[in-house]
mmCIF file with all atom_site columns, C-alpha atoms in Angstrom:
data_model
loop_
_atom_site.group_PDB
_atom_site.id
_atom_site.type_symbol
_atom_site.label_atom_id
_atom_site.label_alt_id
_atom_site.label_comp_id
_atom_site.label_asym_id
_atom_site.label_entity_id
_atom_site.label_seq_id
_atom_site.pdbx_PDB_ins_code
_atom_site.Cartn_x
_atom_site.Cartn_y
_atom_site.Cartn_z
_atom_site.occupancy
_atom_site.B_iso_or_equiv
_atom_site.pdbx_formal_charge
_atom_site.auth_seq_id
_atom_site.auth_comp_id
_atom_site.auth_asym_id
_atom_site.auth_atom_id
_atom_site.pdbx_PDB_model_num
ATOM 1   C CA . UNK L 1 1   ? 120.223 74.862  173.827 1.00 83.00 ? 198 UNK L CA 1
ATOM 2   C CA . UNK L 1 2   ? 117.746 78.289  172.443 1.00 96.00 ? 199 UNK L CA 1
ATOM 3   C CA . UNK L 1 3   ? 119.925 80.688  173.088 1.00 95.00 ? 200 UNK L CA 1
ATOM 4   C CA . UNK L 1 4   ? 122.964 78.631  171.295 1.00 96.00 ? 201 UNK L CA 1
ATOM 5   C CA . UNK L 1 5   ? 120.543 77.635  168.328 1.00 97.00 ? 202 UNK L CA 1
ATOM 6   C CA . UNK L 1 6   ? 119.519 82.054  168.489 1.00 97.00 ? 203 UNK L CA 1
ATOM 7   C CA . UNK L 1 7   ? 122.850 82.807  167.984 1.00 97.00 ? 204 UNK L CA 1
ATOM 8   C CA . UNK L 1 8   ? 123.340 80.849  165.073 1.00 98.00 ? 205 UNK L CA 1
ATOM 9   C CA . UNK L 1 9   ? 120.562 82.214  163.492 1.00 98.00 ? 206 UNK L CA 1
ATOM 10  C CA . UNK L 1 10  ? 121.059 85.902  164.336 1.00 98.00 ? 207 UNK L CA 1
ATOM 11  C CA . UNK L 1 11  ? 124.980 85.867  163.545 1.00 98.00 ? 208 UNK L CA 1
ATOM 12  C CA . UNK L 1 12  ? 123.764 83.927  159.789 1.00 98.00 ? 209 UNK L CA 1
ATOM 13  C CA . UNK L 1 13  ? 121.258 87.146  159.328 1.00 98.00 ? 210 UNK L CA 1
ATOM 14  C CA . UNK L 1 14  ? 124.245 89.444  160.516 1.00 97.00 ? 211 UNK L CA 1
ATOM 15  C CA . UNK L 1 15  ? 126.673 87.609  158.116 1.00 98.00 ? 212 UNK L CA 1
ATOM 16  C CA . UNK L 1 16  ? 123.574 87.518  155.928 1.00 98.00 ? 213 UNK L CA 1
ATOM 17  C CA . UNK L 1 17  ? 123.291 91.410  155.470 1.00 97.00 ? 214 UNK L CA 1
ATOM 18  C CA . UNK L 1 18  ? 127.217 92.488  154.934 1.00 98.00 ? 215 UNK L CA 1
ATOM 19  C CA . UNK L 1 19  ? 127.481 89.338  152.328 1.00 98.00 ? 216 UNK L CA 1
ATOM 20  C CA . UNK L 1 20  ? 124.332 91.223  150.371 1.00 98.00 ? 217 UNK L CA 1
ATOM 21  C CA . UNK L 1 21  ? 126.083 94.294  150.424 1.00 98.00 ? 218 UNK L CA 1
ATOM 22  C CA . UNK L 1 22  ? 129.515 92.569  149.255 1.00 98.00 ? 219 UNK L CA 1
ATOM 23  C CA . UNK L 1 23  ? 127.772 90.805  146.409 1.00 98.00 ? 220 UNK L CA 1
ATOM 24  C CA . UNK L 1 24  ? 124.855 92.397  145.100 1.00 98.00 ? 221 UNK L CA 1
ATOM 25  C CA . UNK L 1 25  ? 124.218 96.612  146.764 1.00 98.00 ? 222 UNK L CA 1
ATOM 26  C CA . UNK L 1 26  ? 127.421 98.199  146.460 1.00 98.00 ? 223 UNK L CA 1
ATOM 27  C CA . UNK L 1 27  ? 128.446 96.409  142.660 1.00 98.00 ? 224 UNK L CA 1
ATOM 28  C CA . UNK L 1 28  ? 124.827 98.009  141.524 1.00 98.00 ? 225 UNK L CA 1
ATOM 29  C CA . UNK L 1 29  ? 125.566 101.259 143.233 1.00 98.00 ? 226 UNK L CA 1
ATOM 30  C CA . UNK L 1 30  ? 129.271 100.966 141.269 1.00 98.00 ? 227 UNK L CA 1
ATOM 31  C CA . UNK L 1 31  ? 127.568 101.407 138.113 1.00 98.00 ? 228 UNK L CA 1
ATOM 32  C CA . UNK L 1 32  ? 125.253 104.330 139.212 1.00 98.00 ? 229 UNK L CA 1
ATOM 33  C CA . UNK L 1 33  ? 126.220 107.750 138.786 1.00 98.00 ? 230 UNK L CA 1
ATOM 34  C CA . UNK L 1 34  ? 127.420 109.871 141.467 1.00 98.00 ? 231 UNK L CA 1
ATOM 35  C CA . UNK L 1 35  ? 124.387 111.484 142.098 1.00 98.00 ? 232 UNK L CA 1
ATOM 36  C CA . UNK L 1 36  ? 122.792 108.682 142.360 1.00 98.00 ? 233 UNK L CA 1
ATOM 37  C CA . UNK L 1 37  ? 125.209 106.631 144.747 1.00 98.00 ? 234 UNK L CA 1
ATOM 38  C CA . UNK L 1 38  ? 125.487 109.277 147.321 1.00 98.00 ? 235 UNK L CA 1
ATOM 39  C CA . UNK L 1 39  ? 121.470 109.656 147.310 1.00 98.00 ? 236 UNK L CA 1
ATOM 40  C CA . UNK L 1 40  ? 120.686 105.868 148.003 1.00 98.00 ? 237 UNK L CA 1
ATOM 41  C CA . UNK L 1 41  ? 123.465 105.236 150.301 1.00 98.00 ? 238 UNK L CA 1
ATOM 42  C CA . UNK L 1 42  ? 121.722 108.574 151.593 1.00 98.00 ? 239 UNK L CA 1
ATOM 43  C CA . UNK L 1 43  ? 118.542 106.711 151.733 1.00 98.00 ? 240 UNK L CA 1
ATOM 44  C CA . UNK L 1 44  ? 119.751 102.934 152.871 1.00 98.00 ? 241 UNK L CA 1
ATOM 45  C CA . UNK L 1 45  ? 121.904 104.959 155.235 1.00 97.00 ? 242 UNK L CA 1
ATOM 46  C CA . UNK L 1 46  ? 118.176 105.947 157.463 1.00 97.00 ? 243 UNK L CA 1
ATOM 47  C CA . UNK L 1 47  ? 116.320 103.086 156.210 1.00 98.00 ? 244 UNK L CA 1
ATOM 48  C CA . UNK L 1 48  ? 118.565 100.271 158.069 1.00 97.00 ? 245 UNK L CA 1
ATOM 49  C CA . UNK L 1 49  ? 118.148 102.337 161.299 1.00 96.00 ? 246 UNK L CA 1
ATOM 50  C CA . UNK L 1 50  ? 115.336 100.245 162.637 1.00 98.00 ? 247 UNK L CA 1
ATOM 51  C CA . UNK L 1 51  ? 113.837 97.571  165.038 1.00 98.00 ? 248 UNK L CA 1
ATOM 52  C CA . UNK L 1 52  ? 114.702 94.931  162.723 1.00 97.00 ? 249 UNK L CA 1
ATOM 53  C CA . UNK L 1 53  ? 118.153 95.372  162.156 1.00 97.00 ? 250 UNK L CA 1
ATOM 54  C CA . UNK L 1 54  ? 119.049 96.790  165.757 1.00 97.00 ? 251 UNK L CA 1
ATOM 55  C CA . UNK L 1 55  ? 117.478 93.174  166.283 1.00 97.00 ? 252 UNK L CA 1
ATOM 56  C CA . UNK L 1 56  ? 120.399 91.941  164.539 1.00 97.00 ? 253 UNK L CA 1
ATOM 57  C CA . UNK L 1 57  ? 122.879 93.493  164.839 1.00 97.00 ? 254 UNK L CA 1
ATOM 58  C CA . UNK L 1 58  ? 122.814 94.124  168.599 1.00 96.00 ? 255 UNK L CA 1
ATOM 59  C CA . UNK L 1 59  ? 121.172 90.558  169.229 1.00 97.00 ? 256 UNK L CA 1
ATOM 60  C CA . UNK L 1 60  ? 123.719 88.346  167.497 1.00 98.00 ? 257 UNK L CA 1
ATOM 61  C CA . UNK L 1 61  ? 127.139 89.902  169.438 1.00 98.00 ? 258 UNK L CA 1
ATOM 62  C CA . UNK L 1 62  ? 124.523 89.883  173.091 1.00 98.00 ? 259 UNK L CA 1
ATOM 63  C CA . UNK L 1 63  ? 122.957 85.801  171.908 1.00 98.00 ? 260 UNK L CA 1
ATOM 64  C CA . UNK L 1 64  ? 127.268 84.630  170.993 1.00 98.00 ? 261 UNK L CA 1
ATOM 65  C CA . UNK L 1 65  ? 127.852 86.620  174.386 1.00 98.00 ? 262 UNK L CA 1
ATOM 66  C CA . UNK L 1 66  ? 125.920 84.864  176.604 1.00 97.00 ? 263 UNK L CA 1
ATOM 67  C CA . UNK L 1 67  ? 126.074 81.209  174.724 1.00 97.00 ? 264 UNK L CA 1
ATOM 68  C CA . UNK L 1 68  ? 129.927 81.724  175.302 1.00 97.00 ? 265 UNK L CA 1
ATOM 69  C CA . UNK L 1 69  ? 129.965 82.331  178.839 1.00 97.00 ? 266 UNK L CA 1
ATOM 70  C CA . UNK L 1 70  ? 127.268 79.746  179.292 1.00 96.00 ? 267 UNK L CA 1
ATOM 71  C CA . UNK L 1 71  ? 129.867 77.379  177.537 1.00 94.00 ? 268 UNK L CA 1
ATOM 72  C CA . UNK L 1 72  ? 132.922 78.197  179.852 1.00 95.00 ? 269 UNK L CA 1
ATOM 73  C CA . UNK L 1 73  ? 130.663 78.305  182.852 1.00 95.00 ? 270 UNK L CA 1
ATOM 74  C CA . UNK L 1 74  ? 130.038 74.987  182.443 1.00 94.00 ? 271 UNK L CA 1
ATOM 75  C CA . UNK L 1 75  ? 133.671 73.606  181.034 1.00 91.00 ? 272 UNK L CA 1
ATOM 76  C CA . UNK L 1 76  ? 131.973 72.928  177.612 1.00 88.00 ? 273 UNK L CA 1
ATOM 77  C CA . UNK L 1 77  ? 135.484 72.212  176.386 1.00 94.00 ? 274 UNK L CA 1
ATOM 78  C CA . UNK L 1 78  ? 136.121 72.994  172.374 1.00 95.00 ? 275 UNK L CA 1
ATOM 79  C CA . UNK L 1 79  ? 132.567 74.500  171.998 1.00 95.00 ? 276 UNK L CA 1
ATOM 80  C CA . UNK L 1 80  ? 133.494 77.556  174.374 1.00 96.00 ? 277 UNK L CA 1
ATOM 81  C CA . UNK L 1 81  ? 136.726 78.028  172.016 1.00 97.00 ? 278 UNK L CA 1
ATOM 82  C CA . UNK L 1 82  ? 134.270 78.272  169.250 1.00 98.00 ? 279 UNK L CA 1
ATOM 83  C CA . UNK L 1 83  ? 131.948 80.169  170.399 1.00 97.00 ? 280 UNK L CA 1
ATOM 84  C CA . UNK L 1 84  ? 134.752 82.443  172.281 1.00 98.00 ? 281 UNK L CA 1
ATOM 85  C CA . UNK L 1 85  ? 136.211 82.366  168.612 1.00 98.00 ? 282 UNK L CA 1
ATOM 86  C CA . UNK L 1 86  ? 133.037 83.528  167.070 1.00 98.00 ? 283 UNK L CA 1
ATOM 87  C CA . UNK L 1 87  ? 132.265 86.243  169.714 1.00 98.00 ? 284 UNK L CA 1
ATOM 88  C CA . UNK L 1 88  ? 135.895 88.310  169.157 1.00 98.00 ? 285 UNK L CA 1
ATOM 89  C CA . UNK L 1 89  ? 134.842 88.144  165.414 1.00 98.00 ? 286 UNK L CA 1
ATOM 90  C CA . UNK L 1 90  ? 131.525 89.678  165.949 1.00 98.00 ? 287 UNK L CA 1
ATOM 91  C CA . UNK L 1 91  ? 132.666 92.412  168.310 1.00 98.00 ? 288 UNK L CA 1
ATOM 92  C CA . UNK L 1 92  ? 135.467 92.891  165.833 1.00 98.00 ? 289 UNK L CA 1
ATOM 93  C CA . UNK L 1 93  ? 132.625 93.253  163.227 1.00 98.00 ? 290 UNK L CA 1
ATOM 94  C CA . UNK L 1 94  ? 131.719 95.870  165.194 1.00 98.00 ? 291 UNK L CA 1
ATOM 95  C CA . UNK L 1 95  ? 135.282 97.696  165.670 1.00 98.00 ? 292 UNK L CA 1
ATOM 96  C CA . UNK L 1 96  ? 135.617 97.844  162.582 1.00 98.00 ? 293 UNK L CA 1
ATOM 97  C CA . UNK L 1 97  ? 132.168 99.289  161.788 1.00 98.00 ? 294 UNK L CA 1
ATOM 98  C CA . UNK L 1 98  ? 132.270 102.045 163.897 1.00 98.00 ? 295 UNK L CA 1
ATOM 99  C CA . UNK L 1 99  ? 135.345 102.693 163.110 1.00 98.00 ? 296 UNK L CA 1
ATOM 100 C CA . UNK L 1 100 ? 135.852 102.776 159.251 1.00 98.00 ? 297 UNK L CA 1
ATOM 101 C CA . UNK L 1 101 ? 132.247 102.340 158.055 1.00 98.00 ? 298 UNK L CA 1
ATOM 102 C CA . UNK L 1 102 ? 130.237 104.907 159.992 1.00 98.00 ? 299 UNK L CA 1
ATOM 103 C CA . UNK L 1 103 ? 132.300 107.264 159.325 1.00 98.00 ? 300 UNK L CA 1
ATOM 104 C CA . UNK L 1 104 ? 132.150 107.414 156.107 1.00 98.00 ? 301 UNK L CA 1
ATOM 105 C CA . UNK L 1 105 ? 127.972 107.376 156.414 1.00 98.00 ? 302 UNK L CA 1
ATOM 106 C CA . UNK L 1 106 ? 128.212 110.191 158.534 1.00 98.00 ? 303 UNK L CA 1
ATOM 107 C CA . UNK L 1 107 ? 130.530 112.256 156.017 1.00 98.00 ? 304 UNK L CA 1
ATOM 108 C CA . UNK L 1 108 ? 128.156 111.615 153.240 1.00 97.00 ? 305 UNK L CA 1
ATOM 109 C CA . UNK L 1 109 ? 125.332 112.697 155.477 1.00 98.00 ? 306 UNK L CA 1
ATOM 110 C CA . UNK L 1 110 ? 127.595 115.696 155.862 1.00 98.00 ? 307 UNK L CA 1
ATOM 111 C CA . UNK L 1 111 ? 127.125 115.862 152.179 1.00 98.00 ? 308 UNK L CA 1
ATOM 112 C CA . UNK L 1 112 ? 123.846 117.245 151.777 1.00 97.00 ? 309 UNK L CA 1
ATOM 113 C CA . UNK L 1 113 ? 121.241 116.591 149.277 1.00 97.00 ? 310 UNK L CA 1
ATOM 114 C CA . UNK L 1 114 ? 123.007 114.792 146.659 1.00 97.00 ? 311 UNK L CA 1
ATOM 115 C CA . UNK L 1 115 ? 121.241 117.123 143.589 1.00 96.00 ? 312 UNK L CA 1
ATOM 116 C CA . UNK L 1 116 ? 123.003 119.949 146.440 1.00 97.00 ? 313 UNK L CA 1
ATOM 117 C CA . UNK L 1 117 ? 126.748 118.733 146.487 1.00 97.00 ? 314 UNK L CA 1
ATOM 118 C CA . UNK L 1 118 ? 128.733 120.526 143.859 1.00 96.00 ? 315 UNK L CA 1
ATOM 119 C CA . UNK L 1 119 ? 131.724 117.669 143.272 1.00 98.00 ? 316 UNK L CA 1
ATOM 120 C CA . UNK L 1 120 ? 130.004 114.088 144.220 1.00 98.00 ? 317 UNK L CA 1
ATOM 121 C CA . UNK L 1 121 ? 132.320 112.875 142.147 1.00 98.00 ? 318 UNK L CA 1
ATOM 122 C CA . UNK L 1 122 ? 134.826 113.400 145.150 1.00 98.00 ? 319 UNK L CA 1
ATOM 123 C CA . UNK L 1 123 ? 132.044 112.816 147.964 1.00 98.00 ? 320 UNK L CA 1
ATOM 124 C CA . UNK L 1 124 ? 131.881 109.501 146.458 1.00 98.00 ? 321 UNK L CA 1
ATOM 125 C CA . UNK L 1 125 ? 135.437 108.922 146.200 1.00 98.00 ? 322 UNK L CA 1
ATOM 126 C CA . UNK L 1 126 ? 135.989 109.812 149.640 1.00 97.00 ? 323 UNK L CA 1
ATOM 127 C CA . UNK L 1 127 ? 133.558 107.205 150.477 1.00 98.00 ? 324 UNK L CA 1
ATOM 128 C CA . UNK L 1 128 ? 133.257 104.285 148.468 1.00 98.00 ? 325 UNK L CA 1
ATOM 129 C CA . UNK L 1 129 ? 136.117 102.280 148.274 1.00 98.00 ? 326 UNK L CA 1
ATOM 130 C CA . UNK L 1 130 ? 136.716 102.741 151.797 1.00 98.00 ? 327 UNK L CA 1
ATOM 131 C CA . UNK L 1 131 ? 133.700 101.689 152.736 1.00 98.00 ? 328 UNK L CA 1
ATOM 132 C CA . UNK L 1 132 ? 133.345 98.697  150.433 1.00 98.00 ? 329 UNK L CA 1
ATOM 133 C CA . UNK L 1 133 ? 136.579 97.215  151.683 1.00 98.00 ? 330 UNK L CA 1
ATOM 134 C CA . UNK L 1 134 ? 136.083 97.504  155.079 1.00 98.00 ? 331 UNK L CA 1
ATOM 135 C CA . UNK L 1 135 ? 132.514 95.859  154.672 1.00 98.00 ? 332 UNK L CA 1
ATOM 136 C CA . UNK L 1 136 ? 134.103 93.450  152.516 1.00 98.00 ? 333 UNK L CA 1
ATOM 137 C CA . UNK L 1 137 ? 136.273 92.808  156.230 1.00 98.00 ? 334 UNK L CA 1
ATOM 138 C CA . UNK L 1 138 ? 133.061 92.657  158.117 1.00 98.00 ? 335 UNK L CA 1
ATOM 139 C CA . UNK L 1 139 ? 131.562 89.735  155.354 1.00 98.00 ? 336 UNK L CA 1
ATOM 140 C CA . UNK L 1 140 ? 134.511 87.825  155.679 1.00 98.00 ? 337 UNK L CA 1
ATOM 141 C CA . UNK L 1 141 ? 134.801 87.724  160.137 1.00 98.00 ? 338 UNK L CA 1
ATOM 142 C CA . UNK L 1 142 ? 131.341 87.893  160.354 1.00 98.00 ? 339 UNK L CA 1
ATOM 143 C CA . UNK L 1 143 ? 130.999 84.428  157.914 1.00 98.00 ? 340 UNK L CA 1
ATOM 144 C CA . UNK L 1 144 ? 134.001 83.436  160.327 1.00 98.00 ? 341 UNK L CA 1
ATOM 145 C CA . UNK L 1 145 ? 131.754 84.165  163.165 1.00 98.00 ? 342 UNK L CA 1
ATOM 146 C CA . UNK L 1 146 ? 128.518 81.916  162.025 1.00 98.00 ? 343 UNK L CA 1
ATOM 147 C CA . UNK L 1 147 ? 130.483 78.896  161.395 1.00 98.00 ? 344 UNK L CA 1
ATOM 148 C CA . UNK L 1 148 ? 132.402 78.861  164.748 1.00 98.00 ? 345 UNK L CA 1
ATOM 149 C CA . UNK L 1 149 ? 129.250 79.408  166.471 1.00 98.00 ? 346 UNK L CA 1
ATOM 150 C CA . UNK L 1 150 ? 127.606 76.415  163.892 1.00 98.00 ? 347 UNK L CA 1
ATOM 151 C CA . UNK L 1 151 ? 130.751 74.054  164.940 1.00 98.00 ? 348 UNK L CA 1
ATOM 152 C CA . UNK L 1 152 ? 129.544 74.835  168.376 1.00 97.00 ? 349 UNK L CA 1
ATOM 153 C CA . UNK L 1 153 ? 126.554 73.763  168.136 1.00 96.00 ? 350 UNK L CA 1
ATOM 154 C CA . UNK L 1 154 ? 127.455 71.093  166.483 1.00 96.00 ? 351 UNK L CA 1
ATOM 155 C CA . UNK L 1 155 ? 129.510 70.246  169.054 1.00 95.00 ? 352 UNK L CA 1
ATOM 156 C CA . UNK L 1 156 ? 127.273 70.642  171.872 1.00 89.00 ? 353 UNK L CA 1
#
């Protein structure tokens, strides 16, 4: 029972991270000037690469995988379906992150220090709208994963 509980907790933190960006961080940065937005996101992109983030970002899908595999082995019926749906949603979030968000983070970093960017509006324009759109998708999918893992836990 410990791994399914851990899975719900980690997925909740995982979803909460993307939710916070969707409802607070990015709307707050939308109000900032181009240079300030670039500088702040460059700082966030460096700061987020830390052990606690790694624990949540990697730990949530690993815990979900262990939970789903265990459910499948013991023939847990609908619990297995809910667990694998949670895992699939998390894997979709990871795929989106690597396909859409990280490349934009890398492009933002490649632009150089915000104070040296010749056209901050263009750099911001190439980053913000697409990054935010895909973050909203990550938020929805990670909340779906949380709901599915919670339902699987409740069915135990």
